[in-house]
Short mmCIF file of C-alpha atoms and ligand atoms in Angstrom, two decimals:
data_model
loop_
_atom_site.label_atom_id
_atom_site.label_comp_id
_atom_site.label_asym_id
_atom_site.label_seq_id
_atom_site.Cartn_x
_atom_site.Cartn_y
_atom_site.Cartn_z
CA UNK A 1 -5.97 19.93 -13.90
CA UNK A 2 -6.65 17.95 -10.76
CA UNK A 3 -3.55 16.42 -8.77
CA UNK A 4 -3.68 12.74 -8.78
CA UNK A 5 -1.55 10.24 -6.41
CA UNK A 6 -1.05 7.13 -8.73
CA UNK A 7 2.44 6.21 -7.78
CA UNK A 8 4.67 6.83 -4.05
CA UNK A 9 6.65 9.13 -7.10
CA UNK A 10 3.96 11.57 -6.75
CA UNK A 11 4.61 12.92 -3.75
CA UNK A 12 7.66 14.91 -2.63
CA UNK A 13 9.71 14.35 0.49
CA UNK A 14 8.54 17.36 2.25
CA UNK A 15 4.79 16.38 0.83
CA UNK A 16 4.88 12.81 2.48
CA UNK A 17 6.46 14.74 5.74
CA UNK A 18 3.47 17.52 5.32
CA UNK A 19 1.08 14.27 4.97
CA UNK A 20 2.44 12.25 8.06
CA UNK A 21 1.57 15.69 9.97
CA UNK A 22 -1.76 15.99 8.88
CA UNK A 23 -1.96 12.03 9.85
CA UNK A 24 -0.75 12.43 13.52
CA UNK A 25 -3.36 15.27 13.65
CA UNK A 26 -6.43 13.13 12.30
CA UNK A 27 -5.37 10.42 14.23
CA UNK A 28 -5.61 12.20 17.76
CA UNK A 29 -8.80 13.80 16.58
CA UNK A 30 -10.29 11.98 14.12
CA UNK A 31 -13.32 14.05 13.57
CA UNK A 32 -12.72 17.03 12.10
CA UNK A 33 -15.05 18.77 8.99
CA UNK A 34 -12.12 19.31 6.58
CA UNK A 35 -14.22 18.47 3.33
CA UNK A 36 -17.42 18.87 4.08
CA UNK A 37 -20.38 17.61 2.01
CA UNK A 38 -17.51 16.31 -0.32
CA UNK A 39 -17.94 12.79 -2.40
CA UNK A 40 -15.26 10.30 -2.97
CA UNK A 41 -15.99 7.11 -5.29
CA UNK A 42 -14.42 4.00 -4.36
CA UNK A 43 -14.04 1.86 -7.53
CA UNK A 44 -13.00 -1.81 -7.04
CA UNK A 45 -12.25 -4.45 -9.40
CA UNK A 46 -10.75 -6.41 -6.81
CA UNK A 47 -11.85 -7.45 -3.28
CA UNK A 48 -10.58 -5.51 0.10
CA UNK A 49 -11.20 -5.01 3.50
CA UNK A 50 -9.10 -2.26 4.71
CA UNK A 51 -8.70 0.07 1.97
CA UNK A 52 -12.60 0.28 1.34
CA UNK A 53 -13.23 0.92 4.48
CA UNK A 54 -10.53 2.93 5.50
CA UNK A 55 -11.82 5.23 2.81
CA UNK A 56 -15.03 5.36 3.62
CA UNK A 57 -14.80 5.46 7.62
CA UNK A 58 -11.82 8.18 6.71
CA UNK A 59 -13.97 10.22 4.48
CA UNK A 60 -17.29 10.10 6.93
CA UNK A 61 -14.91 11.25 9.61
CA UNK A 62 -14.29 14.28 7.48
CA UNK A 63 -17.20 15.61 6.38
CA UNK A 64 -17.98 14.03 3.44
CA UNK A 65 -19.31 10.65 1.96
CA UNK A 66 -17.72 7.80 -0.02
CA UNK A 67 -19.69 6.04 -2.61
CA UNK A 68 -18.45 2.11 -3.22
CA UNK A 69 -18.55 0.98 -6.49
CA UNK A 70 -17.66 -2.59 -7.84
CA UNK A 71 -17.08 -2.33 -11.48
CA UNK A 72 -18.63 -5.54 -11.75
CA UNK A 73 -21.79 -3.71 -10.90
CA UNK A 74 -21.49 -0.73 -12.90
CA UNK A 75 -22.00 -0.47 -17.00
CA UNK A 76 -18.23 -0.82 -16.99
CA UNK A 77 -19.26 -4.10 -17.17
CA UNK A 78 -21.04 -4.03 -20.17
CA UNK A 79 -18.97 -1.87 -22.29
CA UNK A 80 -19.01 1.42 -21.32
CA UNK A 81 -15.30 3.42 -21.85
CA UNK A 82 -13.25 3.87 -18.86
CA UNK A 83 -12.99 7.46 -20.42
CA UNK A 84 -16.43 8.10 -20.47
CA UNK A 85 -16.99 6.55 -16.61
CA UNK A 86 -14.00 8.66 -15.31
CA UNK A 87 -15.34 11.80 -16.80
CA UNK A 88 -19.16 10.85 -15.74
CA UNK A 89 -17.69 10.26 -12.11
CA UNK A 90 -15.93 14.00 -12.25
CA UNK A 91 -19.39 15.29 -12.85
CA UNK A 92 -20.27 13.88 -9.44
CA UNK A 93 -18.07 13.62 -6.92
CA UNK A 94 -14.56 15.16 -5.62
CA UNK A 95 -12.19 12.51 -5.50
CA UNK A 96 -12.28 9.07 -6.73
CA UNK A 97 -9.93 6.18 -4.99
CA UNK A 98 -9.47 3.28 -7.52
CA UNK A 99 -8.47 -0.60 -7.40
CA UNK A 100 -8.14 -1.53 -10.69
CA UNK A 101 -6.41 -4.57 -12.14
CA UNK A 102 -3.38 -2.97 -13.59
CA UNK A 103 -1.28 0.35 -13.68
CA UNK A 104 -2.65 1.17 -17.50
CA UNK A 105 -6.34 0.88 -16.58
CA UNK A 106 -5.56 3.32 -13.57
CA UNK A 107 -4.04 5.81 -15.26
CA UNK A 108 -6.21 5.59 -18.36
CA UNK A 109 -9.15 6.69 -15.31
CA UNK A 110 -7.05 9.74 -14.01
CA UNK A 111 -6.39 10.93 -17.50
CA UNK A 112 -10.01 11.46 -18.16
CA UNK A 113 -10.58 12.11 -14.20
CA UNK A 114 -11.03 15.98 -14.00
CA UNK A 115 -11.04 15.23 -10.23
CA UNK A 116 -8.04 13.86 -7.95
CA UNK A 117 -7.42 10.03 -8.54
CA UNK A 118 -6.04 7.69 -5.38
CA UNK A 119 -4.69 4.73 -6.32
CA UNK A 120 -6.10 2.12 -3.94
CA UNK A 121 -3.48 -0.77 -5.41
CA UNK A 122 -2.85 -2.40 -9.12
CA UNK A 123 -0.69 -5.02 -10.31
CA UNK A 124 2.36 -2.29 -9.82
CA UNK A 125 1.89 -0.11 -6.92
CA UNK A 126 -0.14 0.28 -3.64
CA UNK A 127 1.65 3.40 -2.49
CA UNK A 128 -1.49 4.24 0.16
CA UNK A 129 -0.32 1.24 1.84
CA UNK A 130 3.66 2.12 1.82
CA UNK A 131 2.65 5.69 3.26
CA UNK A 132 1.24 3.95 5.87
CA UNK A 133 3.56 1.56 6.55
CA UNK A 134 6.41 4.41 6.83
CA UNK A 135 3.91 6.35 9.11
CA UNK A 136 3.81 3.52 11.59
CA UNK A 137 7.52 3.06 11.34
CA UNK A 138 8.30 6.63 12.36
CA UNK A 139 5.25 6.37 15.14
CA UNK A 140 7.31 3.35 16.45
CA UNK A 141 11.10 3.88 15.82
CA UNK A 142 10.63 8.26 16.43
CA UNK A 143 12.06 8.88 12.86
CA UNK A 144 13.01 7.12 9.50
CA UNK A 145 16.54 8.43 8.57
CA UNK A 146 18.95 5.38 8.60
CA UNK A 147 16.36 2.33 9.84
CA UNK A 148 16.72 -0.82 7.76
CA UNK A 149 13.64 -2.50 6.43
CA UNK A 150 13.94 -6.06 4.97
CA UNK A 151 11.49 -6.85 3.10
CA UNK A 152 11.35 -10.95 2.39
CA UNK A 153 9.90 -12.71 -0.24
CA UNK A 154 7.91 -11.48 -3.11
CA UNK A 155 10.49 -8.99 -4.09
CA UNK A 156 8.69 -7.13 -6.92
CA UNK A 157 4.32 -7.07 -5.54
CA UNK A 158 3.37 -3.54 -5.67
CA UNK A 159 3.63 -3.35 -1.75
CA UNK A 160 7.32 -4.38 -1.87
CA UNK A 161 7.63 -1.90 -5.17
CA UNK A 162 5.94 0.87 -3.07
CA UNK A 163 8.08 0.25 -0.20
CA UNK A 164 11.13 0.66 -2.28
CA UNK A 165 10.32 3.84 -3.90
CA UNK A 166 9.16 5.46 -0.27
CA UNK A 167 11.81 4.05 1.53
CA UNK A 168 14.05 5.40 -0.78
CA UNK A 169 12.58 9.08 -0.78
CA UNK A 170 12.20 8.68 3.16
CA UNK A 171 16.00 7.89 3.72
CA UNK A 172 15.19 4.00 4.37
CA UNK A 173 17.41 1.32 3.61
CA UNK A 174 15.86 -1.32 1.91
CA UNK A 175 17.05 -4.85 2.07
CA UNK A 176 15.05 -7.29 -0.29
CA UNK A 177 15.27 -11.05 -0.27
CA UNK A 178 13.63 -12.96 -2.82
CA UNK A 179 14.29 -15.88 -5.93
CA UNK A 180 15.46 -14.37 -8.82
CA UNK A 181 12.45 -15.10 -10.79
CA UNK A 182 10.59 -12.52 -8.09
CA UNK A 183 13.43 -9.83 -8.15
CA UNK A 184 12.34 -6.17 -7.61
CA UNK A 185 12.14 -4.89 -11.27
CA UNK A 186 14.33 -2.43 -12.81
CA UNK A 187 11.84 0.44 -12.95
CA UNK A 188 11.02 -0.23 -8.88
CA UNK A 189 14.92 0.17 -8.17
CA UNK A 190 16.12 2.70 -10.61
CA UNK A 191 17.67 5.59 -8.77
CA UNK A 192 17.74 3.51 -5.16
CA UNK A 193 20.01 2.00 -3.04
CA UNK A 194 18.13 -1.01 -2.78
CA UNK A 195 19.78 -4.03 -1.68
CA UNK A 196 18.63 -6.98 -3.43
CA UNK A 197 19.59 -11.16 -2.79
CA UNK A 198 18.52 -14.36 -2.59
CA UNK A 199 19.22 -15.14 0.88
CA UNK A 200 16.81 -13.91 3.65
CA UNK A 201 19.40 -14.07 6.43
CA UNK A 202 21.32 -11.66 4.88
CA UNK A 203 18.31 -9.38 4.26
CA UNK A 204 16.96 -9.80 7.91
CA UNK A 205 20.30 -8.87 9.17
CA UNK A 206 20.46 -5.92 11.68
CA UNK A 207 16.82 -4.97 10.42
CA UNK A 208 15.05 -2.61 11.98
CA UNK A 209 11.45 -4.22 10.11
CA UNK A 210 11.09 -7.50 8.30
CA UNK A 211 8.25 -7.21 6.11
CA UNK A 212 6.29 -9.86 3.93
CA UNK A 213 3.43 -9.95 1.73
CA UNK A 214 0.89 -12.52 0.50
CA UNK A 215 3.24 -15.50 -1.79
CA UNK A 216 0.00 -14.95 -4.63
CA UNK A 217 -1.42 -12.22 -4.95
CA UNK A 218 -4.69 -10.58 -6.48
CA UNK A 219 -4.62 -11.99 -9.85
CA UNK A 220 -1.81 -14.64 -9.91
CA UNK A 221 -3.80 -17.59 -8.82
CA UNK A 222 -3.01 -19.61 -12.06
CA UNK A 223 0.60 -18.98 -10.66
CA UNK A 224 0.15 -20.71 -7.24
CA UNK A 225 1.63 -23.89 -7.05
CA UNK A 226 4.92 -22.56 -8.82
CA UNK A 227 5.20 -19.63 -6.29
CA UNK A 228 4.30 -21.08 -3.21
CA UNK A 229 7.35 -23.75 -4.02
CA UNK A 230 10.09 -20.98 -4.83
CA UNK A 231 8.90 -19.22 -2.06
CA UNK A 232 9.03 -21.54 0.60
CA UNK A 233 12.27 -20.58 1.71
CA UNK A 234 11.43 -17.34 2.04
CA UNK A 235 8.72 -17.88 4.98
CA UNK A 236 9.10 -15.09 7.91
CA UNK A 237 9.60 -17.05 11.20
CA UNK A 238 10.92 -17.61 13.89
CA UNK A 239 14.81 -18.34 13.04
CA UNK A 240 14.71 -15.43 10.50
CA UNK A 241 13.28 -12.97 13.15
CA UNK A 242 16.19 -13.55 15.39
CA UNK A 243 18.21 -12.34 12.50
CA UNK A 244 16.84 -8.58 12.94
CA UNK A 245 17.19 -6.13 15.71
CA UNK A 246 15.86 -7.53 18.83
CA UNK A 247 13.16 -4.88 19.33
CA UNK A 248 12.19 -5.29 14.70
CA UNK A 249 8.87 -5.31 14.21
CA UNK A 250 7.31 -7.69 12.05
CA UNK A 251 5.04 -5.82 9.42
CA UNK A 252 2.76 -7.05 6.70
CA UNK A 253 0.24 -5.57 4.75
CA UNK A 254 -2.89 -7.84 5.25
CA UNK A 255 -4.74 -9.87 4.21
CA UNK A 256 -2.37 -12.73 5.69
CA UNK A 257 -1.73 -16.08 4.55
CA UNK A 258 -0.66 -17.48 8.11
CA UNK A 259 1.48 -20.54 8.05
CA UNK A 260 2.93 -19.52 4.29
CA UNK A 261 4.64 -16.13 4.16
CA UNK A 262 5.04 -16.23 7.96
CA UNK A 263 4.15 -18.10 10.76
CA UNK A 264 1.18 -18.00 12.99
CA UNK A 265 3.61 -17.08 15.89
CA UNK A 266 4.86 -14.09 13.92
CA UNK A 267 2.02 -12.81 13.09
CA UNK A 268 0.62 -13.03 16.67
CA UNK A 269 4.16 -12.48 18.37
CA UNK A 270 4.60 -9.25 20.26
CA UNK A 271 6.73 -7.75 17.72
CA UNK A 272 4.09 -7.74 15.26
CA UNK A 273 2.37 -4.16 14.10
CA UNK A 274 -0.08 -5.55 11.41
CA UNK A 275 -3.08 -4.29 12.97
CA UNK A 276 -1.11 -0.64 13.73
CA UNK A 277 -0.51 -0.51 10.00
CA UNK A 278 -4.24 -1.33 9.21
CA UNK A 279 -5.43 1.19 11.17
CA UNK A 280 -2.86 3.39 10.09
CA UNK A 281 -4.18 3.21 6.66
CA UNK A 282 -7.31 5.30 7.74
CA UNK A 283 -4.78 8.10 9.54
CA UNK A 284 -3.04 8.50 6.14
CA UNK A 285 -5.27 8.25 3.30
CA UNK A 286 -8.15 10.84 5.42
CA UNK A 287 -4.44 13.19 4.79
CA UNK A 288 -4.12 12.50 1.24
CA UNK A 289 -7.83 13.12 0.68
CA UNK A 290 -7.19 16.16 2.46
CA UNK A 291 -4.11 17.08 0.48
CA UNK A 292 -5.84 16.28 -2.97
CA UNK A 293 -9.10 16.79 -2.34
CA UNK A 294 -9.52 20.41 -0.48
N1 CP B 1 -3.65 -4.09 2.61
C1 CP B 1 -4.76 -3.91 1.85
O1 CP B 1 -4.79 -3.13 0.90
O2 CP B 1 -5.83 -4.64 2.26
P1 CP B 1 -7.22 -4.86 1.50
O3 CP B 1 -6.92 -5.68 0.27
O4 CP B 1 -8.08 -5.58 2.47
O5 CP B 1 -7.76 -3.52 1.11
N1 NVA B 2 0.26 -8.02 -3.07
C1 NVA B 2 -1.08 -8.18 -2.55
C2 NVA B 2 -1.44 -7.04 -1.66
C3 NVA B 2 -2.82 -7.06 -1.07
C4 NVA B 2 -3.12 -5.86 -0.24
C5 NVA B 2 -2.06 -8.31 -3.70
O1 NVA B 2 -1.93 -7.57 -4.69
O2 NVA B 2 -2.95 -9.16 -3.63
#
């Protein structure tokens, strides 16, 4: 049965450890043939920059080729099983990296995957992008053990979820801040020591990271108006920076809403690592292809 990565459980400690490695590695020499002639199909039901081509430019760099595939565009559209696409797909390629609108539809494509499934984000998770964003922690801080991570505002979007469940395995503290009504839910903090509260300052405090995410997010857009209002206090600036550390980064996951979730001087200041993370997505995923896939 092929190994899939679905969820930041899937992975032990010593795995993600094994992975960030593997990443350092790739990243000082990013060409190098470890699956040659291999095939990896990206399917999207949502839009992306990074993640599509992060796999793509990853999986080129290694030997292989990635195949993009909107399901829009494919007979997934008109009625054909996710079953019977996952095991077509097997018949084809190595690996397949998925987007797919929620958690269910994902893992009803690995079940009938006979090939390793990446989960490229749903409504629940985006653990490829909370790999990452522990990887460029450790690049920047030298290790994770005991750093403190705040993460502000929409307390339960599969990046903050990720981040929990990561954090948690990588001995990170997490601190989230966010209105009750976007809490972290039960199944993202069972078995953590998450910190959760309303108030931001008391999140930011002392962290070593404040991160944010988009107020709306793929899919919510009927939601809007009633988020962006509960979440206005929980905007990343200025004020809230000078909460943290002095030397906190400010990380997000892109794409940015600048001027809602944080301000344009945040994102631009010089304690931001955005763009670090975004490239930092191609280090890690070309390791978990690796891992899965060779
Ligand atoms: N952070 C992230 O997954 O970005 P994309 O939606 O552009 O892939
Ligand atoms: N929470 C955001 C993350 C985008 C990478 C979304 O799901 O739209």
């Amino acid at each position: 049965m092929a190994r899939h990565f679905l969820a930041d459980d899937d992975f032990s400690k010593e795995e993600v450890e094994r992975i960030f490695s593997l990443a350092a590695d790739l990243k000082s020499r990013p060409v190098q043939p470890l699956l040659p002639s291999k095939n990896v199909a990206l399917v999207f039901s949502k839009p992306s920059t990074r993640t599509r081509v992060s796999f793509e430019v990853g999986m080129n760099q290694l030997g292989g080729a990635a195949i993009y595939l909107q399901t829009g565009e494919t007979q997934l559209k008109r009625g054909e099983t996710l079953a019977d696409f996952a095991k077509t797909l097997s018949r084809y390629v190595q690996g397949i990296a998925a987007r797919m609108e929620s958690q269910a539809e994902l893992e009803e494509l690995a079940s009938n995957s006979a090939v390793p499934v990446i989960n490229g984000l749903t409504d629940r998770w985006h653990p490829c992008q909370a790999l990452a964003d522990l990887y460029t922690l450790r690049e920047k801080k030298g290790q994770l053990d005991g750093l403190k991570l705040a993460f502000i505002g929409d307390g339960n979007s599969n990046v903050a979820r990720s981040l929990i469940r990561l954090g948690a395995k990588m001995g990170v503290q997490v601190a989230v801040a966010s209105p009750k009504e976007f809490a972290p839910g039960k199944d993202a903090l069972k078995g953590t020591k998450t910190r959760v509260t309303a108030n931001p300052k008391e999140a930011a405090k002392g962290a070593d990271a404040v991160y944010t995410d988009v107020w709306v997010s793929m899919g919510l857009e009927t939601e809007s108006e009633a988020r962006k209002k509960l979440l206005k206090p929980y905007q990343v600036n200025g004020a809230l920076m000078k909460q943290a550390k002095k030397d906190a980064l400010f990380m997000h996951c892109l794409p940015a809403h600048r001027g809602e979730e944080a301000t344009n001087e945040v994102f631009s200041g010089k304690q931001s690592a955005v763009f670090d993370q975004a490239e930092n997505r191609l280090h890690v995923q070309k390791a978990v292809m690796v891992t899965l896939m060779r």
